[in-house]
Amino acid sequence: MAGAAPAPRGSPGGRRRLRDDGVRTATSAEQTKVEDIVQEVFDAYKNHHHIPQFILQREKHFHYLKRGLRQLTEAYECLDASRPWLCYWILHSLELLDEPIPHSVASDVCQFLSRCQSPQGGFGGGPGQHPHLAPTYAAVNALCIIGTEEAFGVIDREKLLRYLHSLKQPDGSFLMHIGGEVDVRSAYCAASVASLTNILTPALFAGTAEWIARCQNWEGGIGGVPGMEAHGGYTFCGVAALVILKQEHLLNLRSLLHWVTSRQMRFEGGFQGRCNKLVDGCYSFWQAGLLPLLHRALHTKGDPALSMTHWMFDQSALQEYILLCCQCPAGGLLDKPGKSRDFYHTCYCLSGLAIAQHFGSGDLHHEVVLGPPENRLATHPVYNITPEKVVRAVMHFLQQPVPSLEPAAE
């Protein structure tokens, strides 16, 4: 498949444009507009490459990311409450590109994230901010990516466990922060940090798996809370949390599979987040990342229809979309042609590219790398840091006992 040109529209098994059956709506008009722009990209590529090659512009992305670690433009002021996220998005993108993080930079990140850690446990969006599960997840992931004793030592595990307990609700769900909202993101963030740092206990997650299962709706995907519309980000969070808790069987897996595979766009090759929405590069991970988790769950149940060579989506089409439509010529990746680059989309486009390049693991491992071998990336589909960093963090914290929340004896 390496070097193959995008399949022409209308070809058997190739790209298919939207058919609106003669009923034009605002939704269909926007979809047609995106398809026209993507068609221009594919045509330009085909016309300028006699021997097509899909190239991941590693060097340009590296320089864009490297600048972002030290200095951000004023446009990022709106993310002042998401600074651990910026650390994670950039560090994960760099590790995907196999770019080493200088020791001095890694140490500076550790010191910065230690200032984001709350005296009550967990991490806030910046120094002095209230703790919140989203930046807690981002901070723990960033520290695990760095993977040094200094990085691991930043995390106050006992206070983190107390903080997670303070967010736990009687129905099994978690608040995102004290006095905040409940949704399935919080269950995933809690399960992810707890499992990486060896503070996951049965008491902490009692009822959580059952609550997540109630968030699966008639569409097959998972909404933010029970009864809400299925959404790619929430679905990933719910399924990944259930994988960590070893409770995937609580879901209707076949219905979920139907929903997520229907989210891959027939023309663009990328994924949408919800039914009737536009393609977005970030869902290259949030949606495609579900397929390895689903494959494993269905394999465990002995499903005879599973392929033993590829995930249940068009892996090559997703790689085409990312490599042709989501790379900014100046470095960084983006949502779709015409949009601006940013660190969020850089992180999740690269993560989705990594998912699409591999099938299976261990002895049953197949690579489907579009373009030259240098395009190859790798990430863990549950935690979205590299598999080696997951192992290093888990092995480090397994050497430490689970903190006791019992008051110390006088």
Short mmCIF file of C-alpha atoms in Angstrom, two decimals, residues 133 159-183 186-191 194 199-212 214 245 405:
data_model
loop_
_atom_site.label_atom_id
_atom_site.label_comp_id
_atom_site.label_asym_id
_atom_site.label_seq_id
_atom_site.Cartn_x
_atom_site.Cartn_y
_atom_site.Cartn_z
CA LEU A 133 -9.66 15.78 36.82
CA LYS A 159 -3.35 13.06 48.22
CA LEU A 160 -4.32 12.05 44.69
CA LEU A 161 -6.23 9.04 46.05
CA ARG A 162 -8.00 11.24 48.62
CA TYR A 163 -8.87 13.72 45.88
CA LEU A 164 -10.37 11.00 43.68
CA HIS A 165 -12.46 9.75 46.61
CA SER A 166 -13.72 13.30 47.21
CA LEU A 167 -15.07 13.35 43.63
CA LYS A 168 -16.72 9.92 43.74
CA GLN A 169 -20.53 9.95 43.65
CA PRO A 170 -22.92 7.37 45.15
CA ASP A 171 -24.03 6.17 41.68
CA GLY A 172 -20.45 5.28 40.68
CA SER A 173 -19.73 8.41 38.62
CA PHE A 174 -17.13 11.10 39.36
CA LEU A 175 -17.32 14.89 39.46
CA MET A 176 -14.83 16.63 37.19
CA HIS A 177 -14.01 18.92 40.15
CA ILE A 178 -15.50 19.81 43.51
CA GLY A 179 -18.88 21.40 42.79
CA GLY A 180 -18.53 20.59 39.11
CA GLU A 181 -20.24 18.48 36.47
CA VAL A 182 -20.43 14.72 36.14
CA ASP A 183 -19.70 13.03 32.82
CA SER A 186 -14.16 11.98 34.70
CA ALA A 187 -14.48 8.20 35.03
CA TYR A 188 -11.76 7.71 32.42
CA CYS A 189 -9.45 10.37 33.85
CA ALA A 190 -9.81 8.84 37.32
CA ALA A 191 -9.28 5.26 36.10
CA ALA A 194 -5.27 5.54 39.32
CA ILE A 199 -3.87 3.67 43.56
CA LEU A 200 -6.75 1.83 41.87
CA THR A 201 -8.88 0.12 44.52
CA PRO A 202 -12.22 -1.72 44.35
CA ALA A 203 -13.75 0.78 46.77
CA LEU A 204 -12.76 3.76 44.60
CA PHE A 205 -14.44 2.37 41.50
CA ALA A 206 -17.42 0.56 43.04
CA GLY A 207 -20.35 1.05 40.66
CA THR A 208 -18.33 3.00 38.08
CA ALA A 209 -18.42 0.37 35.35
CA GLU A 210 -22.18 -0.03 35.69
CA TRP A 211 -22.67 3.75 35.51
CA ILE A 212 -20.57 3.95 32.33
CA ARG A 214 -25.77 3.17 31.37
CA LEU A 245 -11.60 -1.81 35.00
CA LEU A 405 -6.57 6.39 53.74
#
